[in-house]
PDB file of C-alpha atoms in Angstrom:
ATOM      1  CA  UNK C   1       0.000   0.000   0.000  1.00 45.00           C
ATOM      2  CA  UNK C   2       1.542   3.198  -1.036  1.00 52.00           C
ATOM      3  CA  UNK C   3       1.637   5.976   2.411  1.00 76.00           C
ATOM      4  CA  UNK C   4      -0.576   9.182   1.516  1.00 83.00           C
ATOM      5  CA  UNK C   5       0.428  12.328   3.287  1.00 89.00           C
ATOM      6  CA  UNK C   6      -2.226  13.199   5.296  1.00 93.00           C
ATOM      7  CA  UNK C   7      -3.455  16.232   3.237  1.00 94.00           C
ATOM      8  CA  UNK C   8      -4.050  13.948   0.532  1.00 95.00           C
ATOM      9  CA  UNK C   9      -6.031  11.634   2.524  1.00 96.00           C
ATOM     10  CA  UNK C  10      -8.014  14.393   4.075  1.00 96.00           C
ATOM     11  CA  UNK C  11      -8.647  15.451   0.386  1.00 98.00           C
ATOM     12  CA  UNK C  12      -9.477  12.141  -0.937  1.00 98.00           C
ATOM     13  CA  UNK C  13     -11.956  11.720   2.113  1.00 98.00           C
ATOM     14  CA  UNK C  14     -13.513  15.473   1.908  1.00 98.00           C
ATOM     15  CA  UNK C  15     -14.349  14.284  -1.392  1.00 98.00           C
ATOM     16  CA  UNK C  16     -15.609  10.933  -0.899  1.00 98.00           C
ATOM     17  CA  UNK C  17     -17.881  12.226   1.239  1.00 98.00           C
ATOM     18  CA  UNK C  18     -19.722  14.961  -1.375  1.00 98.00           C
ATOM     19  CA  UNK C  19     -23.074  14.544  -2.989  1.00 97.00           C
ATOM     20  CA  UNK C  20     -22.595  17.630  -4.872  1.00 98.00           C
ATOM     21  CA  UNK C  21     -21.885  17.368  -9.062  1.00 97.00           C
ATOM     22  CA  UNK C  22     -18.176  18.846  -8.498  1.00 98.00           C
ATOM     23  CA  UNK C  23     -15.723  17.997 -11.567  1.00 98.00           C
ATOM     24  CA  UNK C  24     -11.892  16.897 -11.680  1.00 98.00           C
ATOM     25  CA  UNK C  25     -11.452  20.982 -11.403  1.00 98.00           C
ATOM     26  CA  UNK C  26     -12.745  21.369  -7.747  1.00 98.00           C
ATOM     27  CA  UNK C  27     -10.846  18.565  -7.210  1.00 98.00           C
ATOM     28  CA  UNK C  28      -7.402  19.924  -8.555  1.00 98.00           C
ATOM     29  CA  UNK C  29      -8.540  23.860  -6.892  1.00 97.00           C
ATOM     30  CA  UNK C  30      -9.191  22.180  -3.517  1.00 98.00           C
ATOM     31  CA  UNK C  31      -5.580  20.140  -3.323  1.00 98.00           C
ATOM     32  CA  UNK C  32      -4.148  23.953  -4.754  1.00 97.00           C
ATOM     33  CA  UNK C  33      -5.948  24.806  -1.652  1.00 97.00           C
ATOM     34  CA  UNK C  34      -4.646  22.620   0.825  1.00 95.00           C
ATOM     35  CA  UNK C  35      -0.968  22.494  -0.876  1.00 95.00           C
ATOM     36  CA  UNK C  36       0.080  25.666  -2.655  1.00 94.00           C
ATOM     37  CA  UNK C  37       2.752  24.078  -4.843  1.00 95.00           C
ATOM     38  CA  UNK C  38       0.557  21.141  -5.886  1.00 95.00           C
ATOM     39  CA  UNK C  39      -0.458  21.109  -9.573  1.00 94.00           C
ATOM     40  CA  UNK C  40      -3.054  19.075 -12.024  1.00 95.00           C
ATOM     41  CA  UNK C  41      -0.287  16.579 -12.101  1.00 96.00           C
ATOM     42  CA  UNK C  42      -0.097  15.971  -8.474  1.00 97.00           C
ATOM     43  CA  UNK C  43      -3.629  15.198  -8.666  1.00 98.00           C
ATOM     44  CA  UNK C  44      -3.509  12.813 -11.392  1.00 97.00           C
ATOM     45  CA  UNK C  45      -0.611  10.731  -8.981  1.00 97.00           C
ATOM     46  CA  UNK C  46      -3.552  10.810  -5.645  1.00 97.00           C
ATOM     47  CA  UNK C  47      -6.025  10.009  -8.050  1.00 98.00           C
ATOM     48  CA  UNK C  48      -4.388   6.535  -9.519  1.00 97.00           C
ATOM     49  CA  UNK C  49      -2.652   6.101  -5.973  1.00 97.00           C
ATOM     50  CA  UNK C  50      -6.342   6.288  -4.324  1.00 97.00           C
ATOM     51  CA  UNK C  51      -7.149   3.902  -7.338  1.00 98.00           C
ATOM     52  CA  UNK C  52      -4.052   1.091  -6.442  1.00 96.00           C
ATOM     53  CA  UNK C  53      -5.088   1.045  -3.156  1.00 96.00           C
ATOM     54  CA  UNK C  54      -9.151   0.429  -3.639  1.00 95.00           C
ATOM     55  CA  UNK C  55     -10.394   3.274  -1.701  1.00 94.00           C
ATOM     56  CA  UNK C  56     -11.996   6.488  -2.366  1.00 98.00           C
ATOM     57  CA  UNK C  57     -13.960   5.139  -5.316  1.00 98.00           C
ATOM     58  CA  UNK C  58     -16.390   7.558  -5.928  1.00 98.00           C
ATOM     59  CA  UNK C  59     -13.885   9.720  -6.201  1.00 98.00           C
ATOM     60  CA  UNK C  60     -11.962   8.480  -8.545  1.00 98.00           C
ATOM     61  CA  UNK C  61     -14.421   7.345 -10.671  1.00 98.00           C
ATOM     62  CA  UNK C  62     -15.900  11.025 -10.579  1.00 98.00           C
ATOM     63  CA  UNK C  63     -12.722  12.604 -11.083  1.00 98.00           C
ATOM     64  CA  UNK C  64     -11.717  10.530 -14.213  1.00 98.00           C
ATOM     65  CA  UNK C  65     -15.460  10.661 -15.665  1.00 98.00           C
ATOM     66  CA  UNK C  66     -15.766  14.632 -15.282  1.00 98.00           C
ATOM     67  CA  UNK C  67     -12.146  14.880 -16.824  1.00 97.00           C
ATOM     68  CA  UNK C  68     -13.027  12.310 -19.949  1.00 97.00           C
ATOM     69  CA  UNK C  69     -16.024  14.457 -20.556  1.00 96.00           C
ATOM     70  CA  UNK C  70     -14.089  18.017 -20.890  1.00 96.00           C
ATOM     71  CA  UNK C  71     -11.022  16.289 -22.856  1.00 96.00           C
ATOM     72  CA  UNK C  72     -12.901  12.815 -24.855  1.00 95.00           C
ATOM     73  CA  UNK C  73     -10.147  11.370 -23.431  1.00 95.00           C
ATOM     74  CA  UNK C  74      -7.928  10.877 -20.328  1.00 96.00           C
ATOM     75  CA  UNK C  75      -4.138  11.432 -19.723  1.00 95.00           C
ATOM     76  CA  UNK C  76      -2.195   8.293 -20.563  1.00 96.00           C
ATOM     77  CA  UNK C  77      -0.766   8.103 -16.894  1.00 95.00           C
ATOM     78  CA  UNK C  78      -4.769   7.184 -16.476  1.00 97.00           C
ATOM     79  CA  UNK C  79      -5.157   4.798 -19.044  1.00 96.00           C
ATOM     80  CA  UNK C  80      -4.955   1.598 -16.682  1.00 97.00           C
ATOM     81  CA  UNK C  81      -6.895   3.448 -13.787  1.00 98.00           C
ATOM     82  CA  UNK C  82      -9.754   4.494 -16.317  1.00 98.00           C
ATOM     83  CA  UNK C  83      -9.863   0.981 -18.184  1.00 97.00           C
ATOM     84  CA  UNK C  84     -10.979  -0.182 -14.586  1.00 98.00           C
ATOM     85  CA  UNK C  85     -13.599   2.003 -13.655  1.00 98.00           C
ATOM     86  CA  UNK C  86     -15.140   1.535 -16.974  1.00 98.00           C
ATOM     87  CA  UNK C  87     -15.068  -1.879 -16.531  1.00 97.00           C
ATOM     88  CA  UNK C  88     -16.842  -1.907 -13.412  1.00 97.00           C
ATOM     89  CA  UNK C  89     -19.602   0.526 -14.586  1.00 97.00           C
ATOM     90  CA  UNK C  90     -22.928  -0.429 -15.664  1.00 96.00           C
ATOM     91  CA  UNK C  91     -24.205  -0.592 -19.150  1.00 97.00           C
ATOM     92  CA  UNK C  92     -26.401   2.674 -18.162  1.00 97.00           C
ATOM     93  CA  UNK C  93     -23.904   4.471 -16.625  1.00 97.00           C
ATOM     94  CA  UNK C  94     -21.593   4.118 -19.403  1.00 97.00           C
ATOM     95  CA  UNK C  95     -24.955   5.363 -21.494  1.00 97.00           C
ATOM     96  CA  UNK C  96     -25.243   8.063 -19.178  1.00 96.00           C
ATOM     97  CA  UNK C  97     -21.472   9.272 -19.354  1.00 96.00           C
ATOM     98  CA  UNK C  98     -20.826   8.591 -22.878  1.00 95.00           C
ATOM     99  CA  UNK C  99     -18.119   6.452 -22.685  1.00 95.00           C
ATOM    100  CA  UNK C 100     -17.347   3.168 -24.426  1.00 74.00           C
TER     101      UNK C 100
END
């Protein structure tokens, strides 16, 4: 299990926990927030390390969905990450997020 600073679990858990519709933008604002010097790219690394070890899914499922639908794709550090939450999705959610 990789270790997660504890900003980055706080983060990962703050988010968890919304009901709201945020996007993979509040997501990268918020960890801005809590870590000046952090950057999109430092949340792409919490998002597949979240992934690796099988917590937070909501959040990383939101967080890669939100991003696919601004870019029609995702970042090839993602590609692994995003092939499973696709996987595990339902016909109709896939339907409902437009993805293959």
């Amino acid at each position: 299990m990789a270790h997660l600073a504890l900003y980055k679990l706080d983060l990962l858990d703050e988010f968890e926990r919304r009901t709201d519709s945020w996007n993979f933008g509040d997501f990268e604002r918020r960890l801005a927030e809590l870590w000046p010097r952090a950057n999109y790219q430092d949340a792409k690394g919490i998002i597949n390390a979240a992934h690796k070890e099988g917590r937070w899914p909501n959040t990383v499922k939101r967080y890669l969905l939100t991003n696919y639908q601004v870019h029609g794709n995702v970042s090839s550090e993602f590609n692994d990450t995003f092939a499973d939450v696709v996987a595990a999705m339902s016909e109709q959610e896939k339907h409902d997020w437009q993805v293959a």
